[in-house]
Short mmCIF file of C-alpha atoms in Angstrom, two decimals:
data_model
loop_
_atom_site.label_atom_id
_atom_site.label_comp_id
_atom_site.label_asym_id
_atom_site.label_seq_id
_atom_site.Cartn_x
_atom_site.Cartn_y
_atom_site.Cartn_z
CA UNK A 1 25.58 51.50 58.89
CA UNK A 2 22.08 51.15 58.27
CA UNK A 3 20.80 50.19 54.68
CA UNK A 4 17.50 51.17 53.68
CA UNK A 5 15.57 49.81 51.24
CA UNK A 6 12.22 51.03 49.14
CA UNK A 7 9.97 49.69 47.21
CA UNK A 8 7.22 51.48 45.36
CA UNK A 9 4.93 51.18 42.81
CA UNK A 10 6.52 52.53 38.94
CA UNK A 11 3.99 55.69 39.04
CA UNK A 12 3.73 58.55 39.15
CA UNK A 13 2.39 61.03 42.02
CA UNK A 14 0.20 63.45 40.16
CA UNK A 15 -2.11 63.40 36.88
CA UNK A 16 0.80 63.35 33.72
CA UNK A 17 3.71 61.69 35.59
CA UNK A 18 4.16 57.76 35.02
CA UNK A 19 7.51 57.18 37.43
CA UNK A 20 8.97 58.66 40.58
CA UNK A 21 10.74 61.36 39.65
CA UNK A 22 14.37 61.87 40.10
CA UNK A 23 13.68 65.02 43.25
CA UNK A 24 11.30 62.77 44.80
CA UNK A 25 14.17 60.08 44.82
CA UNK A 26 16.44 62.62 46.41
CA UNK A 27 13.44 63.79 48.44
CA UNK A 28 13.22 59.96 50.25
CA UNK A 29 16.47 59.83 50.04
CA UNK A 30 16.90 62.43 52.23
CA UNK A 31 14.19 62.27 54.61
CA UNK A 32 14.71 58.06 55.42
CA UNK A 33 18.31 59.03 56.16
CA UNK A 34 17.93 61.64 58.38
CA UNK A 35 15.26 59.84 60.29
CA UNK A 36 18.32 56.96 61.21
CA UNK A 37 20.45 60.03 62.23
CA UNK A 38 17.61 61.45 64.14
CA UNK A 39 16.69 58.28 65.88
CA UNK A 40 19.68 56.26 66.09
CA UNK A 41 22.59 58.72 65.82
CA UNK A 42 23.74 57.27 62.39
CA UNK A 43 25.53 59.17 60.88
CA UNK A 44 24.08 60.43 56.90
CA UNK A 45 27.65 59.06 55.51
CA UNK A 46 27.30 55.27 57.10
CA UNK A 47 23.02 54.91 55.64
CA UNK A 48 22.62 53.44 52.08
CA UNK A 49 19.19 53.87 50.43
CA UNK A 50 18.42 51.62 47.64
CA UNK A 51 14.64 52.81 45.70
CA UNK A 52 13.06 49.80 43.98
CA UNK A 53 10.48 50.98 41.59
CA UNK A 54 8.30 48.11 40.94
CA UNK A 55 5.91 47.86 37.85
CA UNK A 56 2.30 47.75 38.48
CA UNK A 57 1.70 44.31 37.16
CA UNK A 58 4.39 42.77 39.43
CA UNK A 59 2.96 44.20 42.66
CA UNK A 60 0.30 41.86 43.79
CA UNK A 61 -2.67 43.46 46.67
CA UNK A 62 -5.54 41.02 48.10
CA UNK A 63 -4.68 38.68 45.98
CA UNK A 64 -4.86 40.71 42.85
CA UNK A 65 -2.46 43.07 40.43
CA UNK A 66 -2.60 46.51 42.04
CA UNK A 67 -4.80 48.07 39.28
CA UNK A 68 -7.28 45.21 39.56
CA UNK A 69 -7.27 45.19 43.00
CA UNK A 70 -7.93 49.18 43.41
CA UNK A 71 -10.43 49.35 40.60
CA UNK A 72 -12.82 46.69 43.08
CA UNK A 73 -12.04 48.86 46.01
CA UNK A 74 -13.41 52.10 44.19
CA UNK A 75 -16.06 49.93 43.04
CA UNK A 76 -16.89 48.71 46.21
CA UNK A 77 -16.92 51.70 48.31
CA UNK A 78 -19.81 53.32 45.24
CA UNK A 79 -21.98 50.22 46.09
CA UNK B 1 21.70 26.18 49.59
CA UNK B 2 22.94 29.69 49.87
CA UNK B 3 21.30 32.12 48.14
CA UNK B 4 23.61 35.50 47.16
CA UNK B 5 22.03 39.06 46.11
CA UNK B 6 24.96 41.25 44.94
CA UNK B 7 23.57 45.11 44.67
CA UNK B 8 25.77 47.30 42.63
CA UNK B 9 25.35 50.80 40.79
CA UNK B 10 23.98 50.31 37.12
CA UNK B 11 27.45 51.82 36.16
CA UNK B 12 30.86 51.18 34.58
CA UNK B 13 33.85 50.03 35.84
CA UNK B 14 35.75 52.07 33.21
CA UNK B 15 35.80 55.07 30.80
CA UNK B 16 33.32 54.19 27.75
CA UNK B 17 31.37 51.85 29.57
CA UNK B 18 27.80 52.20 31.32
CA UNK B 19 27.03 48.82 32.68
CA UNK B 20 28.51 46.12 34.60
CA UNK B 21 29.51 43.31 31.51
CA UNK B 22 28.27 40.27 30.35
CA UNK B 23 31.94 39.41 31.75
CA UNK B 24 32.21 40.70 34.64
CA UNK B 25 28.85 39.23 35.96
CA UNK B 26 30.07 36.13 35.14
CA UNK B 27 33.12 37.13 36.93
CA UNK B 28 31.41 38.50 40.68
CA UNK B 29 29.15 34.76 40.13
CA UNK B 30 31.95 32.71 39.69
CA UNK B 31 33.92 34.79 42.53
CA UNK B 32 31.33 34.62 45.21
CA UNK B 33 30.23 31.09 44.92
CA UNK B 34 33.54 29.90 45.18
CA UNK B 35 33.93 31.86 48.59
CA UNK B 36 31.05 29.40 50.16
CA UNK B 37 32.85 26.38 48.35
CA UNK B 38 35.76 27.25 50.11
CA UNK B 39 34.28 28.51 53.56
CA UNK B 40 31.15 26.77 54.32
CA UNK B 41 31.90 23.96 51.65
CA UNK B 42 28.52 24.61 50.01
CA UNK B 43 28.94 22.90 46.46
CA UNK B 44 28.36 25.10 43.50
CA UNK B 45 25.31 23.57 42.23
CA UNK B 46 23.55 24.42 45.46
CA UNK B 47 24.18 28.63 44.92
CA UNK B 48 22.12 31.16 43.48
CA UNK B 49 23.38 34.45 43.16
CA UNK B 50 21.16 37.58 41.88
CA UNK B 51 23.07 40.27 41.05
CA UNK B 52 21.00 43.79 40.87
CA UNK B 53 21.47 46.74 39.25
CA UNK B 54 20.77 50.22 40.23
CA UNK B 55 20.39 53.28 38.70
CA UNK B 56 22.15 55.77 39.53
CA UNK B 57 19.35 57.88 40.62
CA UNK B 58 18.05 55.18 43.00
CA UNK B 59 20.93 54.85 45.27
CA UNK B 60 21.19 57.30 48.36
CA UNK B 61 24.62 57.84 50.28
CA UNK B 62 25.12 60.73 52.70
CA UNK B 63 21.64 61.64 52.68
CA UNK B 64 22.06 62.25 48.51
CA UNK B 65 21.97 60.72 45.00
CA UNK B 66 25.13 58.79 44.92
CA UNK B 67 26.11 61.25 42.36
CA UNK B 68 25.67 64.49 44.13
CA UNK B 69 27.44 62.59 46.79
CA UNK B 70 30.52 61.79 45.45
CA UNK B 71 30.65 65.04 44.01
CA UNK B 72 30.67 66.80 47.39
CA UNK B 73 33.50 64.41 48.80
CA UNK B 74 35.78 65.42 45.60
CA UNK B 75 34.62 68.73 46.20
CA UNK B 76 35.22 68.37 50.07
CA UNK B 77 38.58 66.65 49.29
CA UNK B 78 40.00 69.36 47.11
CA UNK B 79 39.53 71.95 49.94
CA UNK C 1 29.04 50.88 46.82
CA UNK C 2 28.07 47.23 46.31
CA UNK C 3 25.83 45.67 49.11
CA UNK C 4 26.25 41.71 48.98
CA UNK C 5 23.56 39.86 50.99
CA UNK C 6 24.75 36.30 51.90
CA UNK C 7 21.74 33.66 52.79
CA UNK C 8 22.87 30.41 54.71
CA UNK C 9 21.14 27.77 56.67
CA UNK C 10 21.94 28.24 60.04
CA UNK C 11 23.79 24.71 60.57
CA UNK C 12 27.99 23.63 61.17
CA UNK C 13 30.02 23.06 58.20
CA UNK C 14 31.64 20.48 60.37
CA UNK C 15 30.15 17.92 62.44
CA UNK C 16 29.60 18.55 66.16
CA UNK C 17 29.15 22.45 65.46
CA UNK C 18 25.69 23.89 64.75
CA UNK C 19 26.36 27.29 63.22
CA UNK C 20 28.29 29.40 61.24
CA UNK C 21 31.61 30.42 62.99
CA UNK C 22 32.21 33.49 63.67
CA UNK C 23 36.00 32.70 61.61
CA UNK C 24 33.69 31.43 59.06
CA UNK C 25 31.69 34.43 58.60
CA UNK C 26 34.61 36.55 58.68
CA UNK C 27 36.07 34.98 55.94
CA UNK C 28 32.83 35.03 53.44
CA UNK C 29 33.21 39.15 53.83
CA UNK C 30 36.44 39.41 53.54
CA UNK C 31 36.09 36.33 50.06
CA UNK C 32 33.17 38.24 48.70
CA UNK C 33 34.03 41.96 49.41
CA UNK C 34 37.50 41.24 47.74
CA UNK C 35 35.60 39.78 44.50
CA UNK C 36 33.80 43.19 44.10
CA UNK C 37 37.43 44.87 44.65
CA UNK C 38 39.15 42.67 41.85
CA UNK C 39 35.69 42.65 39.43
CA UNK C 40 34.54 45.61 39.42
CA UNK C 41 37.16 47.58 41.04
CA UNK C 42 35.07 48.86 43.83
CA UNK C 43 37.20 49.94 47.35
CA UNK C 44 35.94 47.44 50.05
CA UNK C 45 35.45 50.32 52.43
CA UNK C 46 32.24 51.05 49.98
CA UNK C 47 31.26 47.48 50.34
CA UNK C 48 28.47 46.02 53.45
CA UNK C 49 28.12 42.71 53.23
CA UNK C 50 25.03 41.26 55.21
CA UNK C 51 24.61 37.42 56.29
CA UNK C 52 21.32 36.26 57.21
CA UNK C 53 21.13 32.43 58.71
CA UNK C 54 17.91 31.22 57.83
CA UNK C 55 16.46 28.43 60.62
CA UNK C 56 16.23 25.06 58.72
CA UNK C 57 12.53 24.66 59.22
CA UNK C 58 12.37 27.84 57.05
CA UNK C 59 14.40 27.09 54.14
CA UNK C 60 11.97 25.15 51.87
CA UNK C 61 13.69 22.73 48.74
CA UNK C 62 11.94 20.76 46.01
CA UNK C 63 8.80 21.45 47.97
CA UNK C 64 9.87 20.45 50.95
CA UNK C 65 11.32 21.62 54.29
CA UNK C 66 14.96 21.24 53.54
CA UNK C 67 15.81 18.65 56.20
CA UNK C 68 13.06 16.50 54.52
CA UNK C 69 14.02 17.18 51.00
CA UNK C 70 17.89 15.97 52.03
CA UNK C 71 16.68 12.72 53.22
CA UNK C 72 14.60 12.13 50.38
CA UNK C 73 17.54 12.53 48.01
CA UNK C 74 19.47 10.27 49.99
CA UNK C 75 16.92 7.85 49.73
CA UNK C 76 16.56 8.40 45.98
CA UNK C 77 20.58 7.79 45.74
CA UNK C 78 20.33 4.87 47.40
CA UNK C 79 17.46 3.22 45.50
CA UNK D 1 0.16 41.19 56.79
CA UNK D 2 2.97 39.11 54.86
CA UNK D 3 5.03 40.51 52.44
CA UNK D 4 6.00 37.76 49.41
CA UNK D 5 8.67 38.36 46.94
CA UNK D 6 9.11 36.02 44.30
CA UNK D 7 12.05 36.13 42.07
CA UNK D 8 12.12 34.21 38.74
CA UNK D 9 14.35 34.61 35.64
CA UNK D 10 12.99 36.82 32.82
CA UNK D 11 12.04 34.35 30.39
CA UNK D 12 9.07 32.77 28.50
CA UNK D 13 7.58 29.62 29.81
CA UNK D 14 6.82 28.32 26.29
CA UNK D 15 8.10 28.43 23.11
CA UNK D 16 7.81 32.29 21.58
CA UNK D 17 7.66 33.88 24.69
CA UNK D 18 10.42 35.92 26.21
CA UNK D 19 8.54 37.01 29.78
CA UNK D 20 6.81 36.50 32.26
CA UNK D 21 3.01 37.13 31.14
CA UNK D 22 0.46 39.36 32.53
CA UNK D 23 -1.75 36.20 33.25
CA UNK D 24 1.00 34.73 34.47
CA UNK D 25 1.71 36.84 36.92
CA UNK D 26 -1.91 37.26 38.57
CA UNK D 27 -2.00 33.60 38.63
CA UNK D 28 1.32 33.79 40.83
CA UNK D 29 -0.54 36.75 42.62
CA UNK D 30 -3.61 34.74 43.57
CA UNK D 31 -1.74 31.42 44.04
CA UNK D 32 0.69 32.86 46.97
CA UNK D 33 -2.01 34.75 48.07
CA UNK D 34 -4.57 32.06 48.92
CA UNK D 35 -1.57 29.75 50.44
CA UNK D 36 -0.99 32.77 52.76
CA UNK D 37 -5.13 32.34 54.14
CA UNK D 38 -5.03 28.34 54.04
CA UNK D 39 -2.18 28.12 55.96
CA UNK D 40 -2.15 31.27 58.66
CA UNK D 41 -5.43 32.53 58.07
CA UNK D 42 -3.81 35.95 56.50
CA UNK D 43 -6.83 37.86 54.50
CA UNK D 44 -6.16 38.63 51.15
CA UNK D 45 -5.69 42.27 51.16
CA UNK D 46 -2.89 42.33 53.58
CA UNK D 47 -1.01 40.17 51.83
CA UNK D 48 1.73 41.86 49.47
CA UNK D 49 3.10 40.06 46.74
CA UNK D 50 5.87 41.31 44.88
CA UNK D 51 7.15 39.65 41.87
CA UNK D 52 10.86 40.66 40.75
CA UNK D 53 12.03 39.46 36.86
CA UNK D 54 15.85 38.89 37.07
CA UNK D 55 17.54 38.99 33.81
CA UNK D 56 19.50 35.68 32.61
CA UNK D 57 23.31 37.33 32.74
CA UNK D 58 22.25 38.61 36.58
CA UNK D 59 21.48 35.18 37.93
CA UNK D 60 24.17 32.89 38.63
CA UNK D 61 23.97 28.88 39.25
CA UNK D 62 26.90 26.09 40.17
CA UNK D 63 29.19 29.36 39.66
CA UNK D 64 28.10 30.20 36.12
CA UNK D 65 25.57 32.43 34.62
CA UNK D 66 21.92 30.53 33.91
CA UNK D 67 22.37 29.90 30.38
CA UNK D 68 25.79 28.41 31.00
CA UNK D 69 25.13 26.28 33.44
CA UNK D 70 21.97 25.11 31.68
CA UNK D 71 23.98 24.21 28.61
CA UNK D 72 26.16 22.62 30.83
CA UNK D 73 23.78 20.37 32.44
CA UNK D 74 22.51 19.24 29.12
CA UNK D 75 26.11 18.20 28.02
CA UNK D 76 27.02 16.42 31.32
CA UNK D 77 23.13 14.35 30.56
CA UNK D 78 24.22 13.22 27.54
CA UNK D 79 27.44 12.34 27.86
CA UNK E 1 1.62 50.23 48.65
CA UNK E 2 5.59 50.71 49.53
CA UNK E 3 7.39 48.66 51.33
CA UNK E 4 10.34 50.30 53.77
CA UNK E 5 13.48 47.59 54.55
CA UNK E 6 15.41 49.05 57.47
CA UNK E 7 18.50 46.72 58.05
CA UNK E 8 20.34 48.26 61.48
CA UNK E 9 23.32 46.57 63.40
CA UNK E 10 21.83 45.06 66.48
CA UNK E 11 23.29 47.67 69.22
CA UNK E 12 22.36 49.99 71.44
CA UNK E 13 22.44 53.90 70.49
CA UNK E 14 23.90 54.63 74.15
CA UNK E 15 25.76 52.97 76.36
CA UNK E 16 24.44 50.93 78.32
CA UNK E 17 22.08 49.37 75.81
CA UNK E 18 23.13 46.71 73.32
CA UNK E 19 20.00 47.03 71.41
CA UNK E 20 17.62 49.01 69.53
CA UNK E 21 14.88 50.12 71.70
CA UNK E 22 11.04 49.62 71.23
CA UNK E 23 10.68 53.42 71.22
CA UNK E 24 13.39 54.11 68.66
CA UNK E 25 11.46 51.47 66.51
CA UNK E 26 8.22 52.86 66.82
CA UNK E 27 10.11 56.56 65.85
CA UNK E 28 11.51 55.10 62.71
CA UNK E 29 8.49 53.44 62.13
CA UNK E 30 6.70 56.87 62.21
CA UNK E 31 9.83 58.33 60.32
CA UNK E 32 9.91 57.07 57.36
CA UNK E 33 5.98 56.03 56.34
CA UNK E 34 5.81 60.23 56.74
CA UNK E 35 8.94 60.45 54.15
CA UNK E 36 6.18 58.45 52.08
CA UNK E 37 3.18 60.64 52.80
CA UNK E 38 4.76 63.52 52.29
CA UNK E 39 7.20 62.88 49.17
CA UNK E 40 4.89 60.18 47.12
CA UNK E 41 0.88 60.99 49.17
CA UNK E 42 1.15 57.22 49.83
CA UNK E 43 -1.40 57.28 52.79
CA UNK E 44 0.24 55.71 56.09
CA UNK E 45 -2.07 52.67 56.02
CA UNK E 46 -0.57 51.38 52.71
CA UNK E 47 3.03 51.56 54.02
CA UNK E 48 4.60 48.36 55.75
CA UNK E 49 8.27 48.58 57.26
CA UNK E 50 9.89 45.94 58.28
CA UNK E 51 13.49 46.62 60.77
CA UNK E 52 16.17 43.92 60.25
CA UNK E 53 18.44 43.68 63.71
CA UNK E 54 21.84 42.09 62.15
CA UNK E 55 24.69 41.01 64.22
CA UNK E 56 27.36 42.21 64.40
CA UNK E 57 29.08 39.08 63.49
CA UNK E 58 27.06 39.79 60.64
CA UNK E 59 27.86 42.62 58.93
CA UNK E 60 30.94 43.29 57.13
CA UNK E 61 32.79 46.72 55.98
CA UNK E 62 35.41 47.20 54.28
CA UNK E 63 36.22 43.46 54.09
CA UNK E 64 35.72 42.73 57.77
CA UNK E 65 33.52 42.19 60.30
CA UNK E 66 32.10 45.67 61.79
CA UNK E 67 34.22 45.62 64.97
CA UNK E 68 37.42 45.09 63.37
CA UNK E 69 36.54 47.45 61.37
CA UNK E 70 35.57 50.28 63.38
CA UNK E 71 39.04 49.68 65.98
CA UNK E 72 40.80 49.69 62.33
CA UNK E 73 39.25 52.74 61.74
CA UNK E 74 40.00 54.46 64.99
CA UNK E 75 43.65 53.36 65.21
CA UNK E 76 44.34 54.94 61.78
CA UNK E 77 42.45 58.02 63.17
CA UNK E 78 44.49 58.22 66.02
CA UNK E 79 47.97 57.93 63.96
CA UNK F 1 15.29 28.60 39.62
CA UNK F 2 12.49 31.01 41.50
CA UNK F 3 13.67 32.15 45.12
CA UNK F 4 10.38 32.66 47.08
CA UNK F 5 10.82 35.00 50.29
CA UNK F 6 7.88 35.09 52.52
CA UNK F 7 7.86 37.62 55.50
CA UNK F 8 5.37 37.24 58.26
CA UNK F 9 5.23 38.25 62.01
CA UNK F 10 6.13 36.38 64.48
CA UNK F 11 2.72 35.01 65.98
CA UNK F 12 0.34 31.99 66.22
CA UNK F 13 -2.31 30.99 64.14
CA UNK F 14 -4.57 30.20 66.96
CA UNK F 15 -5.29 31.02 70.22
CA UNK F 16 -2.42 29.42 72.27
CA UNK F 17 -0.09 29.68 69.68
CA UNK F 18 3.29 32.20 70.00
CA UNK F 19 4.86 31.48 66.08
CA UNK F 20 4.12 29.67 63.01
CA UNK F 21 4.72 26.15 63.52
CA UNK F 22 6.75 23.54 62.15
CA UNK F 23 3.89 22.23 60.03
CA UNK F 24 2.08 25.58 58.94
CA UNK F 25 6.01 26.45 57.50
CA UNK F 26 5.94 23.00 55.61
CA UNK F 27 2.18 23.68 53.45
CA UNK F 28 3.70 27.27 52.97
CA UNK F 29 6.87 25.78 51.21
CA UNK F 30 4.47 23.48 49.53
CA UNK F 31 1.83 25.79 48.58
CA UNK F 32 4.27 28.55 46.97
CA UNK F 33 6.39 25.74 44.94
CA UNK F 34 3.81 24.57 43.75
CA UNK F 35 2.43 27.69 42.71
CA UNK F 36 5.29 28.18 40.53
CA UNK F 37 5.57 24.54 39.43
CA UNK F 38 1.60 24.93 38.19
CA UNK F 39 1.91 28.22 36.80
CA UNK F 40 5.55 28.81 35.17
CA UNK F 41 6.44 25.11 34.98
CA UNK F 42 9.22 25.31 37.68
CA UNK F 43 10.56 22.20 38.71
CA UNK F 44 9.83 21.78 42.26
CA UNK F 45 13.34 20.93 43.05
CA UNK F 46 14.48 24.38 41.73
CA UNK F 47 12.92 26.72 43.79
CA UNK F 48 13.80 27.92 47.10
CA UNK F 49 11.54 29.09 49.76
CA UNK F 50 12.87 31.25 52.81
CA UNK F 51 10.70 32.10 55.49
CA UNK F 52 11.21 35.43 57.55
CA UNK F 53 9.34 35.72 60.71
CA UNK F 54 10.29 39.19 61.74
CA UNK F 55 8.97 40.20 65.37
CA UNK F 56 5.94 41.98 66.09
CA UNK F 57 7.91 45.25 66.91
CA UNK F 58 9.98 45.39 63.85
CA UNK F 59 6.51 45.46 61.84
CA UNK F 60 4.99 48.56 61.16
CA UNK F 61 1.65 49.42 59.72
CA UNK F 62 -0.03 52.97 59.29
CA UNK F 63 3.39 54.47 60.78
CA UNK F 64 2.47 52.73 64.19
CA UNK F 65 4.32 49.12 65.05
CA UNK F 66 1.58 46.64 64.35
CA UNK F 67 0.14 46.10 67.92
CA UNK F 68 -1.00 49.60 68.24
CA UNK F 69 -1.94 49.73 64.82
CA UNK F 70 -4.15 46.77 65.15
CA UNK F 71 -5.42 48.30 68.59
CA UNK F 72 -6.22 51.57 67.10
CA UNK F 73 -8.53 50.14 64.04
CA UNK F 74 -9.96 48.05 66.42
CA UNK F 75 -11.07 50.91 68.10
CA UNK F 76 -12.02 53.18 64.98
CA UNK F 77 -14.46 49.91 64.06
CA UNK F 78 -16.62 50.18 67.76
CA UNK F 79 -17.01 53.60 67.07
#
């Protein structure tokens, strides 16, 4: 009765899209669940999968927001 | 010092309604702090509960959006 | 399809025990799965309710480790 | 490589303010953050912070929504 | 940057084991950070998972602990 | 009334060490409240901090538990 739970940054995965859309929801869906039937034998009917889309401010990385923190990384790999 | 999260579907719980109420939060917080009053005789003033909503879209059961889901099991029932 | 996540301090509710019983624990999912039943009408075959007992050294209060924050509000009553 | 979530009630912190600010937030970013390299030597960018705004109605205290209980409080310290 | 929450009972997945294995941990490990490569392009080194072993003491369905539950389950099958 | 979860493996400090100790928990607990005390003007005494030390296999990183992960960049950095 596993529950699965996923967090992710409110974006979107290609130039135009701002949010997860709803067939890559089903798309994780899908693929976490069948990875605990897979693995552990559960079966797809006993695994809930909560998505957590968290916005970009709220997700803090090296000690920074997200966009902060990436825009030094790009800078610091052209130095 | 118990801490409750209380995950539900942002959905609701009758015809012409589509979110939990203002009442019925106030309902599940009363309800569940009570239980560890009466159980673990934590005192009120000591619980937080969180309760979460999510959307539709963002809840996976049987390897599917909740939706789809329960969709199949009505269609699965009928048969 | 409510998930309720129930955080304790792992400690007795009575002296001379030093845990949650397993009676106890039974009793906070059968309390708060039957809240979600009566509130918001959900089946409690739909409900998982997860308890997590947190060590005391790793429950912080008022700044403090919670063992230390206890004794310094019985000290505070007392003055 | 510690994850930190930090949940707080969706609110303004002064007077004309209804949320959490942006500068608020970073300062909560870098503030966890450093603790997590003082105390266990963690560097910066493999910490994770993630900061999660729970409206007033979803969190409950001494068995009553926020704003309730609040209210409460401020009745019981006058009386 | 996700973050994958995999709560499991603490069992074995054959008999003869009463937990989850090392190598089934690595495997869902593996599992789902591809579900997030391949659905979202979130590169594998910016995925964390974390696996939650619960008791079964500690997990409820359908209003009891998982045991009674299952044997509940499996005597109404059987009638 | 902020709820502060911080997750961290299972592991010393320092050489010598196995876990985070007893007084490494503490300054967390202290660090973080007072984070949120200096920042959002949270009372000390209303936030709770819970600790998670989740084991070293139940941590994945780059879709490899952390050991191996750790091992391989090790590796990638002599070459």
């Amino acid at each position: 009765m596993p529950i699965v739970t996923v967090q992710v940054t409110r974006e979107g995965s290609a130039p135009g899209r701002n949010s997860v859309t709803a067939e890559e929801k089903a798309a994780i869906i899908k693929g976490v669940s069948e990875v605990l039937l897979d693995v552990l034998k559960k079966p797809l009917e006993s695994t809930y999968v909560v998505i957590e889309e968290v916005d970009l401010d709220n997700w803090g990385w090296g000690g920074l927001p997200t966009v902060q923190y990436r825009r030094q990384r790009v800078e610091a790999a052209k130095s």
